[in-house]
Short mmCIF file of C-alpha atoms in Angstrom, two decimals:
data_model
loop_
_atom_site.label_atom_id
_atom_site.label_comp_id
_atom_site.label_asym_id
_atom_site.label_seq_id
_atom_site.Cartn_x
_atom_site.Cartn_y
_atom_site.Cartn_z
CA UNK A 122 10.43 -4.91 5.16
CA UNK A 123 12.93 -5.75 2.44
CA UNK A 124 10.33 -5.10 -0.25
CA UNK A 125 9.57 -1.66 1.20
CA UNK A 126 13.27 -0.76 1.28
CA UNK A 127 13.68 -1.87 -2.32
CA UNK A 128 10.71 0.27 -3.29
CA UNK A 129 12.14 3.34 -1.60
CA UNK A 130 15.47 2.86 -3.27
CA UNK A 131 13.84 2.13 -6.59
CA UNK A 132 11.92 5.40 -6.73
CA UNK A 133 14.99 7.36 -5.66
CA UNK A 134 17.09 5.57 -8.26
CA UNK A 135 14.48 6.26 -10.94
CA UNK A 136 14.46 9.97 -10.15
CA UNK A 137 18.27 10.12 -10.13
CA UNK A 138 18.46 8.28 -13.46
CA UNK A 139 15.83 10.56 -15.01
CA UNK A 140 17.77 13.62 -13.86
CA UNK A 141 21.07 12.25 -15.19
CA UNK A 142 19.56 11.35 -18.56
CA UNK A 143 18.00 14.80 -18.85
CA UNK A 144 21.26 16.49 -17.82
CA UNK A 145 23.32 14.50 -20.33
CA UNK A 146 20.81 15.31 -23.07
CA UNK A 147 21.00 19.01 -22.12
CA UNK A 148 24.83 19.04 -22.24
CA UNK A 149 24.87 17.29 -25.60
CA UNK A 150 22.31 19.76 -26.94
CA UNK A 151 24.42 22.69 -25.67
CA UNK A 152 27.51 21.39 -27.47
CA UNK A 153 25.54 20.74 -30.63
CA UNK A 154 23.95 24.20 -30.64
CA UNK A 155 27.33 25.86 -29.99
CA UNK A 156 28.92 23.97 -32.90
CA UNK A 157 26.06 24.92 -35.18
CA UNK A 158 26.21 28.58 -34.10
CA UNK A 159 29.97 28.82 -34.64
CA UNK A 160 29.68 27.12 -38.00
CA UNK A 161 27.04 29.61 -39.12
CA UNK A 162 29.15 32.54 -37.90
CA UNK A 163 32.26 31.29 -39.70
CA UNK A 164 30.34 30.84 -42.91
CA UNK A 165 28.93 34.33 -42.64
CA UNK A 166 32.28 36.02 -41.97
CA UNK A 167 34.11 34.01 -44.59
CA UNK A 168 31.68 35.25 -47.20
CA UNK A 169 33.61 37.67 -49.53
CA UNK A 170 30.67 40.02 -50.03
CA UNK A 171 30.20 40.35 -46.31
CA UNK A 172 33.95 40.94 -45.81
CA UNK A 173 34.05 43.65 -48.47
CA UNK A 174 31.02 45.29 -46.93
CA UNK A 175 32.61 45.29 -43.47
CA UNK A 176 35.91 46.66 -44.86
CA UNK A 177 34.15 49.40 -46.77
CA UNK A 178 32.18 50.37 -43.65
CA UNK A 179 35.43 50.58 -41.74
CA UNK A 180 37.03 52.81 -44.42
CA UNK A 181 33.95 55.02 -44.43
CA UNK A 182 34.15 55.45 -40.67
CA UNK A 183 37.87 56.27 -41.00
CA UNK A 184 37.18 58.88 -43.66
CA UNK A 185 34.43 60.46 -41.57
CA UNK A 186 36.82 60.62 -38.60
CA UNK A 187 39.51 62.32 -40.76
CA UNK A 188 37.07 64.94 -42.06
CA UNK A 189 35.51 65.56 -38.67
CA UNK A 190 38.81 65.96 -36.85
CA UNK A 191 40.69 67.64 -39.78
CA UNK A 192 43.47 65.07 -39.67
CA UNK A 193 46.51 66.24 -41.70
CA UNK A 194 50.10 65.14 -42.06
CA UNK A 195 51.00 67.43 -39.13
CA UNK A 196 48.50 65.86 -36.68
CA UNK A 197 48.32 62.37 -38.19
CA UNK A 198 48.79 60.90 -34.71
CA UNK A 199 45.05 61.53 -34.20
CA UNK A 200 44.45 58.37 -36.20
CA UNK A 201 45.66 56.43 -33.14
CA UNK A 202 42.52 57.43 -31.23
CA UNK A 203 40.36 56.13 -34.09
CA UNK A 204 42.29 52.82 -34.15
CA UNK A 205 41.74 52.56 -30.37
CA UNK A 206 37.97 52.90 -30.72
CA UNK A 207 37.74 50.28 -33.45
CA UNK A 208 38.04 47.17 -31.29
CA UNK A 209 37.56 44.62 -34.05
CA UNK A 210 39.84 46.19 -36.67
CA UNK A 211 43.51 45.52 -37.43
CA UNK A 212 45.14 48.52 -39.17
CA UNK A 213 48.67 49.71 -40.08
CA UNK A 214 49.16 53.12 -41.67
CA UNK A 215 52.03 53.77 -44.15
CA UNK A 216 53.43 56.96 -45.63
CA UNK A 217 56.21 56.87 -48.17
CA UNK A 218 56.67 53.16 -47.44
CA UNK A 219 57.32 54.02 -43.75
CA UNK A 220 55.02 52.43 -41.21
CA UNK A 221 53.49 55.21 -39.17
CA UNK A 222 51.84 53.11 -36.44
CA UNK A 223 49.80 49.95 -36.07
CA UNK A 224 46.63 49.14 -34.20
CA UNK A 225 48.69 46.43 -32.43
CA UNK A 226 50.18 49.25 -30.38
CA UNK A 227 46.71 49.92 -29.10
CA UNK A 228 44.81 46.62 -29.33
CA UNK A 229 45.77 43.71 -27.15
CA UNK A 230 46.43 40.27 -28.54
CA UNK A 231 43.06 38.97 -27.23
CA UNK A 232 41.16 41.71 -29.01
CA UNK A 233 42.98 41.09 -32.32
CA UNK A 234 41.47 37.81 -33.35
CA UNK A 235 42.33 35.74 -36.45
CA UNK A 236 41.97 37.93 -39.58
CA UNK A 237 39.19 36.80 -41.88
CA UNK A 238 41.05 37.28 -45.15
CA UNK A 239 44.25 35.39 -44.24
CA UNK A 240 47.74 36.76 -43.60
CA UNK A 241 48.14 38.69 -46.91
CA UNK A 242 46.32 41.94 -46.05
CA UNK A 243 45.30 44.39 -48.77
CA UNK A 244 46.37 48.07 -48.76
CA UNK A 245 43.84 50.89 -49.10
CA UNK A 246 44.38 54.55 -49.98
CA UNK A 247 43.34 57.03 -47.33
CA UNK A 248 43.21 60.77 -48.12
CA UNK A 249 43.84 63.17 -45.26
CA UNK A 250 42.19 66.57 -44.93
CA UNK A 251 45.17 68.36 -46.52
CA UNK A 252 45.12 66.01 -49.54
CA UNK A 253 47.98 63.82 -48.37
CA UNK A 254 47.44 60.18 -49.43
CA UNK A 255 48.61 57.45 -47.08
CA UNK A 256 48.27 53.67 -47.17
CA UNK A 257 46.21 51.65 -44.69
CA UNK A 258 46.70 47.93 -44.21
CA UNK A 259 43.21 47.08 -42.92
CA UNK A 260 41.36 43.96 -41.83
CA UNK A 261 38.22 43.30 -39.74
CA UNK A 262 37.71 40.64 -37.06
CA UNK A 263 34.72 38.89 -35.56
CA UNK A 264 33.06 40.62 -32.63
CA UNK A 265 33.70 38.58 -29.41
CA UNK A 266 30.20 39.50 -28.22
CA UNK A 267 28.80 37.18 -30.86
CA UNK A 268 30.60 34.27 -29.22
CA UNK A 269 28.96 35.14 -25.90
CA UNK A 270 25.57 35.28 -27.59
CA UNK A 271 26.15 31.82 -29.07
CA UNK A 272 27.10 30.45 -25.65
CA UNK A 273 24.10 32.03 -23.92
CA UNK A 274 21.74 30.75 -26.61
CA UNK A 275 23.20 27.25 -26.35
CA UNK A 276 22.83 27.22 -22.56
CA UNK A 277 19.24 28.45 -22.75
CA UNK A 278 18.28 25.79 -25.29
CA UNK A 279 20.05 23.06 -23.29
CA UNK A 280 18.21 24.18 -20.14
CA UNK A 281 14.89 23.98 -21.96
CA UNK A 282 15.77 20.50 -23.24
CA UNK A 283 16.73 19.41 -19.70
CA UNK A 284 13.49 20.67 -18.16
CA UNK A 285 11.24 19.31 -20.93
CA UNK A 286 12.89 15.90 -21.03
CA UNK A 287 12.81 15.59 -17.25
CA UNK A 288 9.14 16.53 -17.27
CA UNK A 289 8.38 13.95 -19.95
CA UNK A 290 10.22 11.25 -18.00
CA UNK A 291 8.41 11.91 -14.71
CA UNK A 292 5.10 12.65 -16.44
CA UNK A 293 3.92 9.04 -15.93
CA UNK A 294 4.60 9.29 -12.22
CA UNK A 295 2.78 12.61 -12.04
CA UNK A 296 -0.18 11.17 -13.93
CA UNK A 297 -0.27 8.19 -11.54
CA UNK A 298 -0.23 10.50 -8.52
CA UNK A 299 -3.02 12.60 -10.03
CA UNK A 300 -5.01 9.43 -10.70
CA UNK A 301 -4.63 8.31 -7.10
CA UNK A 302 -5.75 11.78 -6.01
CA UNK A 303 -8.93 11.45 -8.08
CA UNK A 304 -9.53 7.92 -6.81
CA UNK A 305 -9.17 9.14 -3.23
CA UNK A 306 -11.91 11.66 -3.96
CA UNK A 307 -14.10 8.83 -5.25
CA UNK A 308 -13.45 6.78 -2.11
CA UNK A 309 -14.01 9.84 0.06
CA UNK A 310 -17.43 10.35 -1.53
CA UNK A 311 -18.47 6.95 -0.14
CA UNK A 312 -17.94 4.65 -3.10
CA UNK A 313 -15.79 2.06 -1.29
CA UNK A 314 -16.45 -0.52 -4.01
CA UNK A 315 -14.13 1.39 -6.35
CA UNK A 316 -10.84 -0.44 -6.95
CA UNK A 317 -7.68 1.63 -6.53
CA UNK A 318 -5.25 1.44 -9.46
CA UNK A 319 -2.04 -0.40 -8.51
CA UNK A 320 0.79 0.07 -10.98
CA UNK A 321 4.57 -0.35 -10.80
CA UNK A 322 6.69 -1.35 -7.82
CA UNK A 323 7.88 1.73 -5.96
CA UNK A 324 6.83 3.98 -3.08
CA UNK A 325 3.83 5.28 -5.00
CA UNK A 326 2.72 1.70 -5.60
CA UNK A 327 3.12 1.02 -1.88
CA UNK A 328 0.93 4.04 -1.16
CA UNK A 329 -1.73 2.75 -3.57
CA UNK A 330 -1.61 -0.70 -1.94
CA UNK A 331 -1.94 0.89 1.48
CA UNK A 332 -5.02 2.81 0.33
CA UNK A 333 -6.51 -0.38 -1.15
CA UNK A 334 -5.82 -2.36 2.05
CA UNK A 335 -7.33 0.42 4.15
CA UNK A 336 -10.39 0.47 1.92
CA UNK A 337 -10.75 -3.32 2.12
CA UNK A 338 -10.39 -3.17 5.90
CA UNK A 339 -13.21 -0.62 6.11
CA UNK A 340 -15.35 -2.79 3.81
CA UNK A 341 -14.69 -5.85 5.96
CA UNK A 342 -15.63 -3.94 9.08
CA UNK A 343 -18.81 -2.72 7.43
CA UNK A 344 -19.63 -6.24 6.29
CA UNK A 345 -19.06 -7.63 9.77
CA UNK A 346 -21.16 -4.86 11.24
CA UNK A 347 -23.97 -5.52 8.75
CA UNK A 348 -23.80 -9.23 9.45
CA UNK A 349 -23.87 -8.62 13.18
CA UNK A 350 -26.86 -6.28 12.87
CA UNK A 351 -28.63 -8.77 10.65
CA UNK A 352 -27.89 -11.58 13.09
CA UNK A 353 -29.17 -9.41 15.96
CA UNK A 354 -32.41 -8.74 14.16
CA UNK A 355 -32.85 -12.39 13.26
CA UNK A 356 -32.04 -13.47 16.80
CA UNK A 357 -34.46 -11.03 18.40
CA UNK A 358 -37.18 -11.99 15.94
CA UNK A 359 -36.62 -15.71 16.38
CA UNK A 360 -36.27 -15.55 20.15
CA UNK A 361 -39.35 -13.38 20.60
CA UNK A 362 -41.37 -15.87 18.59
CA UNK A 363 -39.83 -18.99 20.09
CA UNK A 364 -40.07 -17.76 23.68
CA UNK A 365 -43.67 -16.65 23.35
CA UNK A 366 -44.94 -20.09 22.35
CA UNK A 367 -43.50 -22.21 25.21
CA UNK A 368 -44.14 -19.42 27.72
CA UNK A 369 -47.80 -19.26 26.72
CA UNK A 370 -48.12 -23.03 27.04
CA UNK A 371 -46.26 -23.08 30.38
CA UNK A 372 -48.45 -20.34 31.82
CA UNK A 373 -51.56 -22.17 30.60
CA UNK A 374 -50.55 -25.47 32.23
CA UNK A 375 -49.60 -23.69 35.47
CA UNK A 376 -52.98 -21.94 35.51
CA UNK A 377 -54.72 -25.30 35.13
CA UNK A 378 -52.65 -26.76 37.96
CA UNK A 379 -53.24 -23.70 40.20
CA UNK A 380 -57.00 -23.90 39.67
CA UNK A 381 -56.87 -27.72 40.06
CA UNK A 382 -58.61 -28.19 36.76
CA UNK A 383 -57.57 -31.78 36.22
CA UNK A 384 -59.61 -34.95 36.49
CA UNK A 385 -57.22 -37.23 38.31
CA UNK A 386 -53.62 -37.71 39.47
CA UNK A 387 -52.55 -39.03 36.06
CA UNK A 388 -53.74 -35.90 34.28
CA UNK A 389 -51.95 -33.73 36.87
CA UNK A 390 -48.71 -35.63 36.21
CA UNK A 391 -49.26 -35.15 32.51
CA UNK A 392 -49.61 -31.37 33.02
CA UNK A 393 -46.44 -31.37 35.14
CA UNK A 394 -44.58 -33.24 32.41
CA UNK A 395 -45.69 -30.61 29.88
CA UNK A 396 -44.52 -27.85 32.25
CA UNK A 397 -41.16 -29.61 32.61
CA UNK A 398 -40.76 -29.95 28.84
CA UNK A 399 -41.58 -26.28 28.27
CA UNK A 400 -39.14 -25.24 31.02
CA UNK A 401 -36.34 -27.25 29.40
CA UNK A 402 -37.28 -25.75 26.05
CA UNK A 403 -36.89 -22.28 27.54
CA UNK A 404 -33.53 -23.31 29.01
CA UNK A 405 -32.28 -24.41 25.62
CA UNK A 406 -33.33 -21.09 24.15
CA UNK A 407 -31.54 -19.15 26.90
CA UNK A 408 -28.44 -21.28 26.28
CA UNK A 409 -28.62 -20.41 22.62
CA UNK A 410 -28.87 -16.72 23.51
CA UNK A 411 -25.82 -17.04 25.76
CA UNK A 412 -23.88 -18.77 22.98
CA UNK A 413 -24.70 -15.99 20.58
CA UNK A 414 -23.42 -13.27 22.90
CA UNK A 415 -20.36 -15.33 23.73
CA UNK A 416 -19.40 -15.39 20.05
CA UNK A 417 -20.47 -11.92 18.92
CA UNK A 418 -20.66 -9.89 22.10
CA UNK A 419 -18.08 -8.26 24.33
CA UNK A 420 -17.37 -9.70 27.74
CA UNK A 421 -15.71 -8.52 30.92
CA UNK A 422 -15.76 -11.77 32.91
CA UNK A 423 -12.79 -13.85 33.97
CA UNK A 424 -12.19 -17.55 33.54
CA UNK A 425 -11.75 -19.59 36.72
CA UNK A 426 -8.99 -22.00 35.69
CA UNK A 427 -8.28 -25.17 37.61
CA UNK A 428 -5.77 -27.92 36.98
CA UNK A 429 -7.07 -31.32 35.84
CA UNK A 430 -5.11 -34.40 34.94
CA UNK A 431 -5.67 -35.46 31.36
CA UNK A 432 -6.42 -39.03 32.42
CA UNK A 433 -9.20 -38.03 34.85
CA UNK A 434 -10.64 -35.59 32.34
CA UNK A 435 -10.93 -38.24 29.63
CA UNK A 436 -12.27 -40.82 32.06
CA UNK A 437 -15.02 -38.42 33.08
CA UNK A 438 -15.70 -37.63 29.44
CA UNK A 439 -16.17 -41.28 28.47
CA UNK A 440 -18.03 -42.43 31.58
CA UNK A 441 -20.20 -39.46 32.56
CA UNK A 442 -20.41 -36.65 30.03
CA UNK A 443 -21.84 -38.77 27.23
CA UNK A 444 -24.29 -40.54 29.52
CA UNK A 445 -27.28 -39.13 27.59
CA UNK A 446 -25.85 -40.59 24.38
CA UNK A 447 -25.64 -44.02 25.99
CA UNK A 448 -29.09 -43.65 27.55
CA UNK A 449 -30.57 -43.16 24.07
CA UNK A 450 -29.01 -46.41 22.93
CA UNK A 451 -25.71 -45.17 21.51
CA UNK A 452 -22.34 -46.82 22.18
CA UNK A 453 -18.86 -45.36 22.82
CA UNK A 454 -15.54 -46.44 21.32
CA UNK A 455 -12.85 -44.81 23.49
CA UNK A 456 -9.25 -45.12 22.28
CA UNK A 457 -7.16 -43.30 24.85
CA UNK A 458 -3.38 -43.41 24.93
CA UNK A 459 -1.21 -42.82 27.99
CA UNK A 460 -1.98 -39.35 29.35
CA UNK A 461 0.54 -38.38 32.06
CA UNK A 462 0.07 -34.63 31.63
CA UNK A 463 -2.39 -32.10 33.04
CA UNK A 464 -4.20 -29.05 31.70
CA UNK A 465 -5.81 -25.92 33.09
CA UNK A 466 -9.46 -25.36 32.15
CA UNK A 467 -12.59 -23.64 33.41
CA UNK A 468 -14.87 -26.57 34.17
CA UNK A 469 -18.04 -24.53 33.67
CA UNK A 470 -17.12 -23.49 30.13
CA UNK A 471 -15.69 -26.90 29.29
CA UNK A 472 -19.07 -28.33 30.27
CA UNK A 473 -20.70 -25.89 27.87
CA UNK A 474 -18.48 -27.23 25.09
CA UNK A 475 -19.57 -30.78 25.92
CA UNK A 476 -23.23 -29.70 26.03
CA UNK A 477 -22.92 -28.22 22.57
CA UNK A 478 -21.35 -31.39 21.24
CA UNK A 479 -24.12 -33.49 22.81
CA UNK A 480 -26.71 -31.19 21.27
CA UNK A 481 -25.19 -31.76 17.83
CA UNK A 482 -25.07 -35.51 18.43
CA UNK A 483 -28.76 -35.59 19.32
CA UNK A 484 -29.60 -33.69 16.13
CA UNK A 485 -27.33 -35.38 13.64
CA UNK A 486 -25.70 -38.44 15.28
CA UNK A 487 -26.54 -41.94 14.12
CA UNK A 488 -27.23 -44.17 17.16
CA UNK A 489 -26.57 -47.28 15.07
CA UNK A 490 -22.86 -46.38 14.80
CA UNK A 491 -20.50 -46.06 17.80
CA UNK A 492 -19.27 -42.64 18.89
CA UNK A 493 -15.49 -42.77 18.56
CA UNK A 494 -13.40 -40.81 21.08
CA UNK A 495 -9.62 -40.67 20.58
CA UNK A 496 -7.17 -38.89 22.91
CA UNK A 497 -3.38 -38.56 22.92
CA UNK A 498 -0.60 -36.15 23.91
CA UNK A 499 1.82 -34.77 21.34
CA UNK A 500 4.30 -31.91 21.43
CA UNK A 501 3.07 -30.50 24.77
CA UNK A 502 -0.54 -30.56 23.59
CA UNK A 503 -3.54 -32.74 24.49
CA UNK A 504 -5.64 -33.74 21.49
CA UNK A 505 -9.22 -35.02 21.86
CA UNK A 506 -10.95 -36.20 18.68
CA UNK A 507 -14.67 -37.08 18.61
CA UNK A 508 -16.12 -38.69 15.49
CA UNK A 509 -19.69 -39.80 14.80
CA UNK A 510 -21.66 -41.16 11.88
CA UNK A 511 -24.31 -38.80 10.52
CA UNK A 512 -27.94 -39.87 10.34
CA UNK A 513 -29.09 -40.88 6.87
CA UNK A 514 -30.89 -38.09 4.97
CA UNK A 515 -29.85 -35.64 7.65
CA UNK A 516 -26.32 -34.64 6.67
CA UNK A 517 -26.98 -30.91 6.56
CA UNK A 518 -25.00 -28.71 8.94
CA UNK A 519 -26.48 -26.13 11.28
CA UNK A 520 -27.65 -23.04 9.48
CA UNK A 521 -25.51 -20.67 11.57
CA UNK A 522 -23.14 -23.16 13.29
CA UNK A 523 -23.46 -20.96 16.36
CA UNK A 524 -22.84 -23.90 18.72
CA UNK A 525 -19.61 -24.86 17.02
CA UNK A 526 -18.47 -21.25 16.98
CA UNK A 527 -19.16 -21.05 20.70
CA UNK A 528 -16.90 -24.07 21.27
CA UNK A 529 -14.21 -22.50 19.10
CA UNK A 530 -14.43 -19.25 21.08
CA UNK A 531 -14.10 -21.03 24.43
CA UNK A 532 -11.16 -23.18 23.29
CA UNK A 533 -9.40 -20.08 21.93
CA UNK A 534 -9.72 -18.43 25.35
CA UNK A 535 -8.08 -21.58 26.76
CA UNK A 536 -5.15 -21.04 24.36
CA UNK A 537 -6.24 -24.16 22.59
CA UNK A 538 -7.88 -24.89 19.29
CA UNK A 539 -11.21 -26.23 18.08
CA UNK A 540 -11.85 -27.38 14.55
CA UNK A 541 -14.48 -29.46 12.79
CA UNK A 542 -14.81 -31.08 9.40
CA UNK A 543 -16.96 -33.60 7.55
CA UNK A 544 -15.67 -36.48 5.42
CA UNK A 545 -18.27 -38.59 3.61
CA UNK A 546 -20.86 -39.56 6.27
CA UNK A 547 -18.60 -38.89 9.27
CA UNK A 548 -18.41 -35.68 11.25
CA UNK A 549 -15.23 -35.05 13.25
CA UNK A 550 -14.49 -32.55 15.99
CA UNK A 551 -10.97 -32.01 17.34
CA UNK A 552 -10.14 -30.20 20.59
CA UNK A 553 -6.60 -29.31 21.64
CA UNK A 554 -5.33 -27.95 24.97
CA UNK A 555 -1.79 -26.87 25.86
CA UNK A 556 -0.33 -29.11 28.55
CA UNK A 557 0.67 -27.53 31.83
CA UNK A 558 4.43 -27.41 32.33
CA UNK A 559 6.00 -29.30 35.20
CA UNK A 560 7.00 -26.03 36.88
CA UNK A 561 3.43 -24.78 36.68
CA UNK A 562 4.51 -21.74 34.71
CA UNK A 563 1.68 -22.04 32.21
CA UNK A 564 -1.14 -19.59 32.88
CA UNK A 565 -4.08 -19.49 30.54
CA UNK A 566 -5.47 -16.00 30.30
CA UNK A 567 -8.81 -14.51 29.57
CA UNK A 568 -9.41 -11.97 26.87
CA UNK A 569 -8.65 -9.03 29.17
CA UNK A 570 -5.30 -10.54 30.12
CA UNK A 571 -6.18 -11.64 33.68
CA UNK A 572 -6.11 -15.21 34.98
#
């Protein structure tokens, strides 16, 4: 949970940092472009040739205005309207060393910017329509619109820098998302063996890991399904072959007995013994089929739990359950500690566990070595450990270990545990059952949750 929170915060923090870096770069670029633009404008307007050209243009416009409007000494006040139209011009008219009027009377302080040629302004002769010559103190200023253009240009360039830099910074994330999109298409086409790219440590990485885990889960389910189908086919094939042989023999011996085709009583007993052997062989096969469906199949039955004292259970195990082992010549070495507790088990399924263990002993157990049974209680759990020596040259395990898996399944349903392992020439099986509490509050449950 903590890792997921860190990832969420990390991606958010990354995006915020990318945005801040891009914004700072855009602001710096705006300031830089504005400084460069103003510097270029100042250089242009401080150029003497450009200043003379602007002044001469202004004088030409003034002269055209005088000729067009027939400005004379009598109506010289018309020059005020011209000065009002010329927003970026500072002008003072003189006649006989008397100042007639100034453009300051018309232009506001904001419109009269810093003069480009300093404070010492030159005087120019201006001839009116009636031939009267007056003096004009004239100077041109920078157009404020140019400043606005510089600002707009700077903001546009800074915006472009912000967008481009932000795109470059998140481009890796976008590429990663696009890559995951393509990989999802590959997985969607059925190629579940394709490995999803996992990069970084943020929410996108978590998404990629989730896709990979989902893919692996589907693969595991497919593998389990394939294995189950393969096991079903193998089981049906093996069982059909194995059942046919003893059934054929059993039917044949029963036909001989029915038709009384035997020579004497001894031969009849021999036929009966063969029938008995084939019947037990069929029983073992049916048990194997049951074990298979117990492990791999679905069930809807309920366990019938009963309470047994641990002492009585172990006494029965040592004295009765392993009777066949002793009948074949094997010996038991029971090391049982004090067992005051009790457990709840289904005696029928516990017997099936013992039958499976006996079956393994008959196949692999060495009768020359004692079968060691150890039992003790520890931390509210009963432990039963059975250890036997493996026959020489016969240390191979079962091919499918279906019997051991059946035992594990049954013990799991008893809320216990079943494990097995081999060390050198000894094979050990350990069973564990939870002890019943004194109040009787322990209730072992079946798979469907009912007792």
